[in-house]
Tab-separated table of C-alpha atoms in Angstrom:
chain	number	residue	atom	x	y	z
A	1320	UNK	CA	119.414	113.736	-139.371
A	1321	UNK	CA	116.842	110.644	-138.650
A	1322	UNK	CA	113.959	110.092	-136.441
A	1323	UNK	CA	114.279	106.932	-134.746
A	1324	UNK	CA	111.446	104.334	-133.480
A	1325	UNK	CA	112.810	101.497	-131.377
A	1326	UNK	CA	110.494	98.493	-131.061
A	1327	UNK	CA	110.910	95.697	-129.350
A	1328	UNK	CA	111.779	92.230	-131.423
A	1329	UNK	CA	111.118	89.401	-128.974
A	1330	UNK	CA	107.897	89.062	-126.206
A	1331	UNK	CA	109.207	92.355	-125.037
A	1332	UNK	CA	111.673	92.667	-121.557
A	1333	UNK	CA	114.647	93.154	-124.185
A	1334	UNK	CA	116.149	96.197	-122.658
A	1335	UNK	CA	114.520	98.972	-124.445
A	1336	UNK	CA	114.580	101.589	-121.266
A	1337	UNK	CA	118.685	101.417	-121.386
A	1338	UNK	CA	118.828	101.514	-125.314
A	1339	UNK	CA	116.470	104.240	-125.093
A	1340	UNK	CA	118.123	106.174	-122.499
A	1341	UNK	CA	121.412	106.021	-123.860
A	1342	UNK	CA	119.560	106.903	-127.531
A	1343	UNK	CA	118.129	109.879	-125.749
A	1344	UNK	CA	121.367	111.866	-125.334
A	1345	UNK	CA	121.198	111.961	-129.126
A	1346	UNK	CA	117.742	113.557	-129.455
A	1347	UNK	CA	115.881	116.288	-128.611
A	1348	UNK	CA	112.602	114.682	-128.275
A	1349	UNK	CA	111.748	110.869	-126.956
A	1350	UNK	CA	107.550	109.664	-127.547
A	1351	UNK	CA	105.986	107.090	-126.016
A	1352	UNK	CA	103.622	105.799	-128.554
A	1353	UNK	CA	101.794	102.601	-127.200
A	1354	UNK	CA	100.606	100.699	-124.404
A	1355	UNK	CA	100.359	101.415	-120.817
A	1356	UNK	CA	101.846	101.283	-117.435
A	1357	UNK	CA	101.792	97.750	-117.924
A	1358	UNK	CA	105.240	98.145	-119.627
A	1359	UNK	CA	108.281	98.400	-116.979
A	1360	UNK	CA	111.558	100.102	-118.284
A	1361	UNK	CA	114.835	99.951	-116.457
A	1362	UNK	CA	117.368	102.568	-116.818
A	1363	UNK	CA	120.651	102.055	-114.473
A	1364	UNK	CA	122.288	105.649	-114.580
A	1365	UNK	CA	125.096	105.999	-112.491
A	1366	UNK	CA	124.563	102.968	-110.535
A	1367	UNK	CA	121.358	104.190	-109.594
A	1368	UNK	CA	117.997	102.486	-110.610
A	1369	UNK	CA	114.949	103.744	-112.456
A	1370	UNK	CA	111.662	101.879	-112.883
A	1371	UNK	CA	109.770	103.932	-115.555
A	1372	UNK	CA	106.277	102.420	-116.589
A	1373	UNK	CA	104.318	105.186	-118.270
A	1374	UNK	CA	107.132	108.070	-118.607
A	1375	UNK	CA	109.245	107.903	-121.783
A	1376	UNK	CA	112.838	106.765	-120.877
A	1377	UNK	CA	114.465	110.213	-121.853
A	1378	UNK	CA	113.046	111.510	-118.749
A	1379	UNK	CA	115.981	111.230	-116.433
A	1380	UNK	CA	117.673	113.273	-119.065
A	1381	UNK	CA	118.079	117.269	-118.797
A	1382	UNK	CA	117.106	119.319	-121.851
A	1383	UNK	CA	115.047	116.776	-123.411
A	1384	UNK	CA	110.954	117.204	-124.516
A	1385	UNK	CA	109.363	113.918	-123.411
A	1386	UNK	CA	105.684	112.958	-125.029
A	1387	UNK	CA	103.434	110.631	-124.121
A	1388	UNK	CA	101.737	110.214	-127.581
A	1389	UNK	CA	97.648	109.360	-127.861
A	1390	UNK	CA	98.283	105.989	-128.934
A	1391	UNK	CA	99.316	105.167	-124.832
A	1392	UNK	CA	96.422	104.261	-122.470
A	1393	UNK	CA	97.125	106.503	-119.604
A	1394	UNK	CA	96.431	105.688	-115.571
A	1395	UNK	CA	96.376	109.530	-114.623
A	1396	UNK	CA	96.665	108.438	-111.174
A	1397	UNK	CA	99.582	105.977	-111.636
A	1398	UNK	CA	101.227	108.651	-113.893
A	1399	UNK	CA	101.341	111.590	-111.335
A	1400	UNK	CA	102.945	108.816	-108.748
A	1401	UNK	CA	105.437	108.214	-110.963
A	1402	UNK	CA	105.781	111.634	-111.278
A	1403	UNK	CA	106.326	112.548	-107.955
A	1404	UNK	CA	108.206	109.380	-107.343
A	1405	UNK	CA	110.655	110.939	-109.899
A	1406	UNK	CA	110.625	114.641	-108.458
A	1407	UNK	CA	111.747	113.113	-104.970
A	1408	UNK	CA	114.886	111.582	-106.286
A	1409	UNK	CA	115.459	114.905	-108.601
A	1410	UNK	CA	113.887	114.824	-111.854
A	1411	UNK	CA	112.569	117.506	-112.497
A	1412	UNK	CA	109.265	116.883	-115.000
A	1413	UNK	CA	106.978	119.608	-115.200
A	1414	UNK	CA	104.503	120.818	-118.150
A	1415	UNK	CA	107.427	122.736	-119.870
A	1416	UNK	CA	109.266	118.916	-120.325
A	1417	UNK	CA	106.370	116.874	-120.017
A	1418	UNK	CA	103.401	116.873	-122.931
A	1419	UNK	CA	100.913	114.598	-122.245
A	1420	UNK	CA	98.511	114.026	-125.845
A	1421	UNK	CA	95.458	115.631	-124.886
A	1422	UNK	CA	92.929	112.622	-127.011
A	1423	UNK	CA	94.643	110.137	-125.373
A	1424	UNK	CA	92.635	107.727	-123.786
A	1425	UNK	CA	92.589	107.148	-119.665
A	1426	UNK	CA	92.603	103.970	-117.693
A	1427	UNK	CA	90.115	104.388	-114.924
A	1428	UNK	CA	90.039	102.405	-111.747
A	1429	UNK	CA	87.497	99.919	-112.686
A	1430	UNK	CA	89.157	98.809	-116.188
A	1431	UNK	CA	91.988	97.017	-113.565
A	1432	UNK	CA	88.695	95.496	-111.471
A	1433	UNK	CA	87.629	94.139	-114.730
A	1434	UNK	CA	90.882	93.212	-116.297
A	1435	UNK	CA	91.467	91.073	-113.124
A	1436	UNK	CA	88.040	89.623	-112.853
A	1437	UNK	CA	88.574	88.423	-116.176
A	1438	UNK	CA	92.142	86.773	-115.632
A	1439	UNK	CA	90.904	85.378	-112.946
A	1440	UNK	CA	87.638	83.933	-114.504
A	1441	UNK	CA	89.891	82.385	-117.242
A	1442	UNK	CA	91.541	79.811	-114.914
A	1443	UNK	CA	94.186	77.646	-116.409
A	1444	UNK	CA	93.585	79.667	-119.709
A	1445	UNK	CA	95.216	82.863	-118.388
A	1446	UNK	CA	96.624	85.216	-120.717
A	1447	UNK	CA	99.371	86.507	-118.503
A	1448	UNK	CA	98.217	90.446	-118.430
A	1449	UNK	CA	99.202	92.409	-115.741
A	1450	UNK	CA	95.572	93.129	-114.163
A	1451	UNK	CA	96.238	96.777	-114.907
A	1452	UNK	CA	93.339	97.624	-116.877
A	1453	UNK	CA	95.493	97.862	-120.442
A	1454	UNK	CA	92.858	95.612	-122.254
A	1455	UNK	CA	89.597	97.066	-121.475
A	1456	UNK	CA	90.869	100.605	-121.754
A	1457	UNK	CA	91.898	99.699	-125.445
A	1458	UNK	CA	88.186	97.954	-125.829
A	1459	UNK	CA	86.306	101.278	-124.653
A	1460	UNK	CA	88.506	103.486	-126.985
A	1461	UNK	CA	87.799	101.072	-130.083
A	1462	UNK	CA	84.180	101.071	-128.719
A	1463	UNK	CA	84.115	105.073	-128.729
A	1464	UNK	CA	82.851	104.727	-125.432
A	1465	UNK	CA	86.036	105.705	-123.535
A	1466	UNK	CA	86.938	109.217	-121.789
A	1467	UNK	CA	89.898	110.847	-122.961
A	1468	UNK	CA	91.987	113.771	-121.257
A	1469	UNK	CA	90.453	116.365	-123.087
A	1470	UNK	CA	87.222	115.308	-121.347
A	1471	UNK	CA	88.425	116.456	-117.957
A	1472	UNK	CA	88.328	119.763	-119.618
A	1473	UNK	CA	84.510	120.227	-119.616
A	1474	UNK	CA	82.377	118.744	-117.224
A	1475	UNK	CA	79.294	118.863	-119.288
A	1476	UNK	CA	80.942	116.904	-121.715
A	1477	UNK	CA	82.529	114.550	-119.244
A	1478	UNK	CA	79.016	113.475	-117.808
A	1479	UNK	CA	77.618	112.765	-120.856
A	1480	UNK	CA	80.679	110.611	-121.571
A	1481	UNK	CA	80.640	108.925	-118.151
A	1482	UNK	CA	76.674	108.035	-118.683
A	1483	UNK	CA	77.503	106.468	-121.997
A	1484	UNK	CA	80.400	104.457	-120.461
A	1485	UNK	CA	78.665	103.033	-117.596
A	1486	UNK	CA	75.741	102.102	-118.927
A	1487	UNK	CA	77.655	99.514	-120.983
A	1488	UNK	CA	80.020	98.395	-117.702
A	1489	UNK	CA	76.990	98.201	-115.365
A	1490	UNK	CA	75.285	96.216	-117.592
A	1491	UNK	CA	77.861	93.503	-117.602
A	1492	UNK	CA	78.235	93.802	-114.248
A	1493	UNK	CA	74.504	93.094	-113.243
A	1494	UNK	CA	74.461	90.373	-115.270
A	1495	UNK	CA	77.846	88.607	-113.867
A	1496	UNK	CA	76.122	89.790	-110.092
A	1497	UNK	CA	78.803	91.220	-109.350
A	1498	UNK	CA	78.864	95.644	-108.141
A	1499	UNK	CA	78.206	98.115	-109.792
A	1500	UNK	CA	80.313	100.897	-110.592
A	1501	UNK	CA	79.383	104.649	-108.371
A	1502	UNK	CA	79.372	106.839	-111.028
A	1503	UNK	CA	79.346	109.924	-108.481
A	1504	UNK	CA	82.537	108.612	-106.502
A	1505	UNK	CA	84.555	108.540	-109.816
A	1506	UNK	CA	83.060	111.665	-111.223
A	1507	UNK	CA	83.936	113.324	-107.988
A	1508	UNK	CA	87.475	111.581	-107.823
A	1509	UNK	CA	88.094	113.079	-111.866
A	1510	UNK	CA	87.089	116.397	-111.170
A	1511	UNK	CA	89.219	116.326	-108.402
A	1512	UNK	CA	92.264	114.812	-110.810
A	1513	UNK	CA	91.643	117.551	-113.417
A	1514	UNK	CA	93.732	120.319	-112.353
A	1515	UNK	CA	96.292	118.308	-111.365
A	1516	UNK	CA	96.781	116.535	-114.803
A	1517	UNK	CA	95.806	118.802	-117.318
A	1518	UNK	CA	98.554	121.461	-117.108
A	1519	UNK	CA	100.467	118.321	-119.048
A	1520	UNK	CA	98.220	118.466	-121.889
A	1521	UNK	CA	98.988	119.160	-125.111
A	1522	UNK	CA	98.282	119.178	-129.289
A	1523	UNK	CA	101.317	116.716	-129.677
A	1524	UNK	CA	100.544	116.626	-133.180
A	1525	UNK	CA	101.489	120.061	-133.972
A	1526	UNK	CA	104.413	120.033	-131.327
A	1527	UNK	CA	105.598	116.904	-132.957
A	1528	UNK	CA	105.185	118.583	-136.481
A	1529	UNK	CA	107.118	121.861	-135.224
A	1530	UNK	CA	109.983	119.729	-133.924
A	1531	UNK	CA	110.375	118.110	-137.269
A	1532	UNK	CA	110.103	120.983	-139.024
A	1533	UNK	CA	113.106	122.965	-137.013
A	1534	UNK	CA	115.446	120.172	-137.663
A	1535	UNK	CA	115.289	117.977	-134.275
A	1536	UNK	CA	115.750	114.474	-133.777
A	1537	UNK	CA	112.460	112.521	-132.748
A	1538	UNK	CA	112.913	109.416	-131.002
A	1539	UNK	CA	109.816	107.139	-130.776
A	1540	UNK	CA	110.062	104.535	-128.013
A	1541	UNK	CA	107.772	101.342	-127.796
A	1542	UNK	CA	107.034	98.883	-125.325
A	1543	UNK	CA	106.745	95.567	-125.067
A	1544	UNK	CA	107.851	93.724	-128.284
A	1545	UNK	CA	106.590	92.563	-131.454
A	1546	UNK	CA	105.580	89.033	-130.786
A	1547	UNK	CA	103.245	90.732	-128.526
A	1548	UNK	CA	101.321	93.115	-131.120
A	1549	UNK	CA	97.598	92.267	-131.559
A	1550	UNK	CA	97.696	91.279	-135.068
A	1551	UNK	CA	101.374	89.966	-135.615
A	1552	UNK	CA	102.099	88.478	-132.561
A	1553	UNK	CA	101.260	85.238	-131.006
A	1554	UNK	CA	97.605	85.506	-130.463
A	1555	UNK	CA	95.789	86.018	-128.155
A	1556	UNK	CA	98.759	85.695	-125.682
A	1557	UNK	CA	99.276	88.914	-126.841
A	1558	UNK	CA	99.039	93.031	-125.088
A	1559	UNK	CA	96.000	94.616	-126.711
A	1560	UNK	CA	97.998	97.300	-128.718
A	1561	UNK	CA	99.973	97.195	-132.205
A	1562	UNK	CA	103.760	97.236	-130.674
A	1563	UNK	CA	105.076	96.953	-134.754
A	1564	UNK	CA	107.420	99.950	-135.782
A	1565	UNK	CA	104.108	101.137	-137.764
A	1566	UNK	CA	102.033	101.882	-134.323
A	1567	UNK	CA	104.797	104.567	-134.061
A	1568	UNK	CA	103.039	106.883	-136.222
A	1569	UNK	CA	99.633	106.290	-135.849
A	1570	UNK	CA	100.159	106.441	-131.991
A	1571	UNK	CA	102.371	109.991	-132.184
A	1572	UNK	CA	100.543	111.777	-134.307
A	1573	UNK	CA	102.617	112.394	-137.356
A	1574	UNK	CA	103.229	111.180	-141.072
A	1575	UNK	CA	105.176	107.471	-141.548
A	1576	UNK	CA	107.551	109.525	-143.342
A	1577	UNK	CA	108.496	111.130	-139.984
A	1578	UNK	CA	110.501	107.728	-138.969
A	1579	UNK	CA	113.515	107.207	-140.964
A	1580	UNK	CA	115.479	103.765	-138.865
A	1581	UNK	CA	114.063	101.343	-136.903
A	1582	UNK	CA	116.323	100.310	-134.138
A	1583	UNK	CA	114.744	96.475	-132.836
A	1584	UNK	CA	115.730	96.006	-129.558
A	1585	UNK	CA	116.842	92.030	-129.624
A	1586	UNK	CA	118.046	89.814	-126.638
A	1587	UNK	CA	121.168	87.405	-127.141
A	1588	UNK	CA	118.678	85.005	-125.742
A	1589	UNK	CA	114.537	84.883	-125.297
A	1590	UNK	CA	112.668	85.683	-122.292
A	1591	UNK	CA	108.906	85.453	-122.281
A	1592	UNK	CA	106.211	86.688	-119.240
A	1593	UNK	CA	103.265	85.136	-118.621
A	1594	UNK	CA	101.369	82.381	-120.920
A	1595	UNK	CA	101.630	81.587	-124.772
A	1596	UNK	CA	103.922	79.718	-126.919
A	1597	UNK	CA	107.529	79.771	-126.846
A	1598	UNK	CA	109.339	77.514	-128.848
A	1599	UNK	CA	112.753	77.767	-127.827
A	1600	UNK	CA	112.217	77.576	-124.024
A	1601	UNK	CA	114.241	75.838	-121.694
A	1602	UNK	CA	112.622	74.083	-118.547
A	1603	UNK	CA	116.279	72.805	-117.437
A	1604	UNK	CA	119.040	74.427	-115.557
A	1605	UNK	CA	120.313	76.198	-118.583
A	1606	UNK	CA	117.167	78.128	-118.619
A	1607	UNK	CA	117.091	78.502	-114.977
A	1608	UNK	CA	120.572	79.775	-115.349
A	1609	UNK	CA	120.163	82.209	-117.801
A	1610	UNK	CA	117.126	83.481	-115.812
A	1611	UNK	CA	119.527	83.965	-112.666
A	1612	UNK	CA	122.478	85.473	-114.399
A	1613	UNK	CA	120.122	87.732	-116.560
A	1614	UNK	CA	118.227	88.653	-113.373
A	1615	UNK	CA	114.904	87.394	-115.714
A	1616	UNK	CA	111.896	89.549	-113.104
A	1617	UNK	CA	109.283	91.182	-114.827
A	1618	UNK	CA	109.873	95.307	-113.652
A	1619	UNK	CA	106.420	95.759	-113.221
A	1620	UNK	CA	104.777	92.198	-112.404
A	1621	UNK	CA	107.735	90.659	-110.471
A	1622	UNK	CA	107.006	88.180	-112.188
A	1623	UNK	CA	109.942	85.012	-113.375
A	1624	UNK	CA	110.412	85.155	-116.755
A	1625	UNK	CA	110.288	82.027	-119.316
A	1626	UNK	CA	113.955	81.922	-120.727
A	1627	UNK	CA	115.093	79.599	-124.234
A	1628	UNK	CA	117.680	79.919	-127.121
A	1629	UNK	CA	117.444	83.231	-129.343
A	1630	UNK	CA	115.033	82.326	-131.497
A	1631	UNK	CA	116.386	83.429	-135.280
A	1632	UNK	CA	113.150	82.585	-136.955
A	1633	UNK	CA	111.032	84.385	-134.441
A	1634	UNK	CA	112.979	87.796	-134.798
A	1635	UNK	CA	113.590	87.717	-138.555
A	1636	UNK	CA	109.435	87.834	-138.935
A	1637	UNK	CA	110.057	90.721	-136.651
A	1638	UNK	CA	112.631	92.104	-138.700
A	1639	UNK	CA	110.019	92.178	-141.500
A	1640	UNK	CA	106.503	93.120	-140.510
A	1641	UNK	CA	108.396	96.143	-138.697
A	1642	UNK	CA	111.089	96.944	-141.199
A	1643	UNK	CA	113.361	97.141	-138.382
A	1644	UNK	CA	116.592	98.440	-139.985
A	1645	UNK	CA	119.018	97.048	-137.578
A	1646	UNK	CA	119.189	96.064	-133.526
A	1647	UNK	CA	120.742	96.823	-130.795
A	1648	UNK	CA	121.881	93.095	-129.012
A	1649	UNK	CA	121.425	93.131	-125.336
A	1650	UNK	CA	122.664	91.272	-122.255
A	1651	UNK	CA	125.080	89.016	-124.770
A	1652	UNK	CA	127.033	88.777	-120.982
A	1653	UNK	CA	124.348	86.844	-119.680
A	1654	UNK	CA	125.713	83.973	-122.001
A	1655	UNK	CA	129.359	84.007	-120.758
A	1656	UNK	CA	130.413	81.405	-119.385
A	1657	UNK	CA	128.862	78.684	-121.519
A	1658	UNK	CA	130.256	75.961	-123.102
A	1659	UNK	CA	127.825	75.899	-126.167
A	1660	UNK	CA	125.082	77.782	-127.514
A	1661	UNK	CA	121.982	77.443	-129.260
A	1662	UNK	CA	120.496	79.324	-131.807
A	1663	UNK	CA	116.765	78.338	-133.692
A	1664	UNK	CA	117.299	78.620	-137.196
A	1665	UNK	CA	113.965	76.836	-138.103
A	1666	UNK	CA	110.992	75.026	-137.147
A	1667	UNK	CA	109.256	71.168	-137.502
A	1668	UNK	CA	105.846	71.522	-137.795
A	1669	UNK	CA	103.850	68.422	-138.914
A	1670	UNK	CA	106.651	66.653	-140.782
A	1671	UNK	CA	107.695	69.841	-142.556
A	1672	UNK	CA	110.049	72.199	-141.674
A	1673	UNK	CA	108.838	75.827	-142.115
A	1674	UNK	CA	110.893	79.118	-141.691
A	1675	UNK	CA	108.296	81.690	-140.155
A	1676	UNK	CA	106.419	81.508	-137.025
A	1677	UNK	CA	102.282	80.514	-138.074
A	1678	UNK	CA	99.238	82.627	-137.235
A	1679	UNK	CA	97.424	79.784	-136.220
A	1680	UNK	CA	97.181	79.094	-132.312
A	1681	UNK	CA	97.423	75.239	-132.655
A	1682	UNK	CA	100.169	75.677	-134.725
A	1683	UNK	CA	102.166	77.826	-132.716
A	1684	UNK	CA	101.761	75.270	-129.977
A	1685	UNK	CA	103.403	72.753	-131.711
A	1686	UNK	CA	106.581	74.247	-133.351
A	1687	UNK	CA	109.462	72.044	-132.717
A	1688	UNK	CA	112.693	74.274	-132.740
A	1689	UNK	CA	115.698	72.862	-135.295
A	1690	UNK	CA	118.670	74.209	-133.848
A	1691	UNK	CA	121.824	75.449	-134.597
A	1692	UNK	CA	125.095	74.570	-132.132
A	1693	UNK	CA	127.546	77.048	-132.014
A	1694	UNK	CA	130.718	77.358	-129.463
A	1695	UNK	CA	130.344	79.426	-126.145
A	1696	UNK	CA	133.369	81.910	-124.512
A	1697	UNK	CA	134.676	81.433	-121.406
A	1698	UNK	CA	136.040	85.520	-121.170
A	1699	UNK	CA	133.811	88.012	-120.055
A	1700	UNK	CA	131.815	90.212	-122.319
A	1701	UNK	CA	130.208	92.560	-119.347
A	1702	UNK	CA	131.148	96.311	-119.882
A	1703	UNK	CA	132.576	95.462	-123.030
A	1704	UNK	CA	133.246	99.164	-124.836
A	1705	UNK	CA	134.516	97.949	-128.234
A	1706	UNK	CA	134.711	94.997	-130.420
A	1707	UNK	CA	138.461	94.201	-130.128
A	1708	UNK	CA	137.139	93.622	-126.013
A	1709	UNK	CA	135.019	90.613	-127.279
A	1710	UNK	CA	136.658	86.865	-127.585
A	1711	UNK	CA	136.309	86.142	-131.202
A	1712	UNK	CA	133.654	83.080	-130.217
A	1713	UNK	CA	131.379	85.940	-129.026
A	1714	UNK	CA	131.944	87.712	-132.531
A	1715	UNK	CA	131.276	84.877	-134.379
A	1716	UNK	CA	127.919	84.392	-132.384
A	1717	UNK	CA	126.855	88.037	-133.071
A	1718	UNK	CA	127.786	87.611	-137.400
A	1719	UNK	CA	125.702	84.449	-137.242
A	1720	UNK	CA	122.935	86.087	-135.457
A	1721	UNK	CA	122.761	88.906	-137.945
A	1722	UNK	CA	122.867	86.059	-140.727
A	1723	UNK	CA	119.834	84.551	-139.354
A	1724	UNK	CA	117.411	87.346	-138.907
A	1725	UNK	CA	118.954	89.450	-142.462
A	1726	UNK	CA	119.804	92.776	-140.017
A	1727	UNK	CA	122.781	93.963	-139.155
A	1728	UNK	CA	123.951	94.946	-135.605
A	1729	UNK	CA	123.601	98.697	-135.159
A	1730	UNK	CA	124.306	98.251	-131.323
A	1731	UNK	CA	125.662	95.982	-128.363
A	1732	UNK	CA	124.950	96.872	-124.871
A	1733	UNK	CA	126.915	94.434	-122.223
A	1734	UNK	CA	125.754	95.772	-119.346
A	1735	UNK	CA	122.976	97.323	-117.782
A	1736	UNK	CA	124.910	100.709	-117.166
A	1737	UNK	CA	124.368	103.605	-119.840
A	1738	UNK	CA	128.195	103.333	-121.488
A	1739	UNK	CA	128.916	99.577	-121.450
A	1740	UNK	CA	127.190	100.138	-125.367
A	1741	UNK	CA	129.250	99.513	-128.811
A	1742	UNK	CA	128.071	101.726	-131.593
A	1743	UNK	CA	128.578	100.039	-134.366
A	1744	UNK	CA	125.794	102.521	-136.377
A	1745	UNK	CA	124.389	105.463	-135.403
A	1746	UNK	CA	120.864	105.067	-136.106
A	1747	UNK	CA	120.255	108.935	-135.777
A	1748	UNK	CA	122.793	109.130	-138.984
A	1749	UNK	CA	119.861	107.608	-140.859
C-alpha cells in the first residue's frame, strides 16, 4: 500500500479539497503539511457545502485520524472557529481525531495587522496575500523568534518567548509611528487560549511513524499549488511556504521515503488569485466565461479569479520539481460547450522560443504563450462516471494534455460532488 501527497500543479484553487476528500475514504490518515488558513478547500458532500481553511479535508469523514503537521502556520483562534463551525453542522472533531503538531508555529493577531499594513503600503505593487498573517508568521519561525504550541504549555517559557518577539515587532513599529503591540493583552488572551487548544496537541512525528509502521495509508494534503512555492514558483507573487511534493515531508515529520505517489491536482484550464504573471490569461469573454461557468471565487478571499488556457509548459515544470507521478484533471465540464480550445505548448521570449517557465521576474512578465488549437465538445462532461460517458473530442483533449506535461491521468473529477470522479489509477496502489 502507498502513502500519497497531493500538491497542487497550477497557482493553486485546482480542486484539491474534493480530490482529497474523495482520496480520504481510501486512507486512514490525511496531514496537512503547509501553509495556513489562507488556503480555502471546498468539499460538496451530499449537496452540502464545506469551506475548510486550516482542517485537513478528511475531516468530514468518520473513522479517519486528521493531522495538522508542524510545517502549517496555525491561527489557534481561527482554528477552534472552524472547529466549532464544524461541530454545529455534525462533525464531530475532538483530540481523539484531531492531532494538532505540538512545534508548530502560531499566527498571532498582530502578524494579520502587519501582513495588511504591508499590502497596503505596497500600492500598485501588491502581492495579492490574503492579509491573514501567513507571511510574517513564516518570517518569525525562520527568525527563531516565533511562539509555537508547545509554548502555551509553560508560561515561564512563553514570556521569555513573547519578550524576545516583541522587542523585534515594536521596534518596527516605533519606527513606522505606528502602535505598539500590548504585550499583557495578548499574554492574557494566550493563557486564556491554552486549555482550550492544547488537548489537540500532539508528537505527530511518532504518531505518523506508528501509522506507517502498522500498515496504514498516509495521505499528505497541500495547499495552494506549485507555481506558488517560495523557491519554484513565480516570485515573489508567491505564498511564503514550499507547496512542492518535497514540503510534504519536511512539514509532517517523517522520512521522504514515507511518500510513495504524488497525485498533482491540475485544472483543465488556469485560474490565478491575486497579482503575478500569467501567461495564458484571457481578459476577453472567454475568460470571463470560464470564470462564470467554473464559479472562479477565491473560498477564502472572495476574491475573482484570473482565468487563461491550461498552460502545458507551466504544469510540466510542475510535474518535475515535484515528481508528481500523475494528476487528477478537474472541472474539464467547465469547458463544455466550446467550440475550440487552447492549450500552451510553449513560450516566445525575446525572439526565442523556450519550453520552461524562467526564474527571472522580468522574464516571466514577458512570456508570450505559442498555442496549440484543438476542437471543443458540444455534449456534456458534468457527472461524467466513466470514460465511455466522455465525447471522444473531450478524450482527445485529456491524451494531449497528458502528452504535454509527460504524466499520465490518474484521475478526472467532472463535478464538484464526491462520485462524479473516474479512477483511472489508484494512487494508493502505489
Amino acid at each position: 500500500m502507498a502513502n500519497v501527497a497531493v500538491v497542487g500543479s497550477q497557482w493553486g484553487d485546482e480542486g484539491k479539497g474534493k480530490i482529497v476528500d474523495w482520496l480520504s475514504q481510501r486512507a486512514d490518515v490525511v496531514v496537512r503539511f503547509q501553509g495556513g488558513h489562507n488556503a480555502g478547500h471546498t468539499l460538496v458532500i451530499d449537496g452540502e457545502v464545506y469551506a475548510l481553511s486550516l482542517l485537513p479535508s478528511g475531516v468530514v469523514r468518520t473513522g479517519k485520524l486528521s493531522i495538522i503537521g508542524n510545517g502549517v502556520v496555525v491561527d489557534p483562534w481561527a482554528l477552534l472557529e472552524e472547529i466549532e463551525a464544524l461541530r454545529e453542522r455534525g462533525v464531530d472533531l475532538t483530540p481523539d481525531n484531531l492531532k494538532l503538531a505540538e512545534n508548530v508555529t502560531l499566527i498571532l493577531p498582530f502578524h494579520g495587522y502587519i501582513d495588511r499594513a504591508r499590502e497596503e503600503a505596497r500600492g500598485t505593487a501588491k502581492i495579492g496575500t490574503t492579509g491573514r498573517g501567513i507571511g510574517p508568521a513564516y518570517e518569525d519561525k525562520v527568525a527563531r523568534r516565533a511562539i509555537r504550541l508547545c509554548d502555551l504549555a509553560d508560561t515561564a517559557c512563553l514570556e521569555e518567548r513573547m519578550e524576545q518577539l516583541l522587542f523585534h515587532h515594536n521596534a518596527i513599529l516605533r519606527g513606522l509611528d505606528a502602535e505598539e503591540i500590548d504585550g499583557k493583552a495578548l499574554m492574557a488572551s494566550l493563557k486564556t487560549l491554552a486549555p482550550k487548544i492544547l488537548p489537540f496537541a500532539d508528537r505527530v512525528w511518532e504518531r505518523l511513524e506508528s501509522a506507517r509502521r502498522d500498515g496504514k495509508r498516509i495521505l499528505f494534503e497541500g495547499a495552494q499549488g506549485a507555481m506558488l512555492d517560495v523557491d519554484h514558483g513565480t516570485y515573489p507573487f508567491v505564498t511564503s511556504s514550499n507547496t512542492v511534493a518535497g514540503q510534504a515531508a519536511v512539514g509532517a515529520g517523517v522520512g521522504p521515503g514515507s511518500v510513495d505517489y504524488v497525485l498533482g491536482i491540475t485544472k483543465a484550464y488556469t485560474t490565478r488569485v491575486g497579482s503575478g504573471p500569467f501567461p495564458t490569461e484571457l481578459n476577453d469573454e472567454i475568460g470571463q466565461g470560464l470564470g462564470e461557468r467554473g464559479r472562479e471565487v477565491g473560498t477564502v478571499t472572495g476574491r475573482a479569479r484570473r482565468c487563461g488556457w491550461f498552460d502545458a509548459v507551466m504544469v510540466r515544470q510542475a510535474v518535475k520539481v515535484c515528481g508528481i507521478h500523475g494528476i487528477a484533471l478537474t472541472k474539464l465540464d467547465v469547458l463544455d460547450g466550446m467550440e475550440s480550445l487552447k492549450i500552451c505548448t510553449g513560450y516566445h521570449l525575446d525572439g526565442e522560443h523556450i519550453a520552461y517557465l524562467p526564474a527571472a521576474i522580468s522574464a516571466q512578465a514577458s512570456v508570450e504563450p505559442v498555442y496549440e488549437t484543438l476542437e471543443g465538445w458540444t455534449d456534456s462532461t458534468r457527472g461524467a462516471r466513466s470514460w465511455a460517458d466522455l465525447p471522444a473530442t473531450a478524450i482527445k483533449y485529456i491524451r494531449r494534455i497528458e502528452e504535454l506535461i509527460e504524466a499520465p491521468v490518474a484521475l478526472l473529477s467532472t463535478s464538484p460532488e464526491r462520485e462524479d470522479t473516474i479512477l483511472v489509477r489508484d494512487p494508493f496502489s502505489g
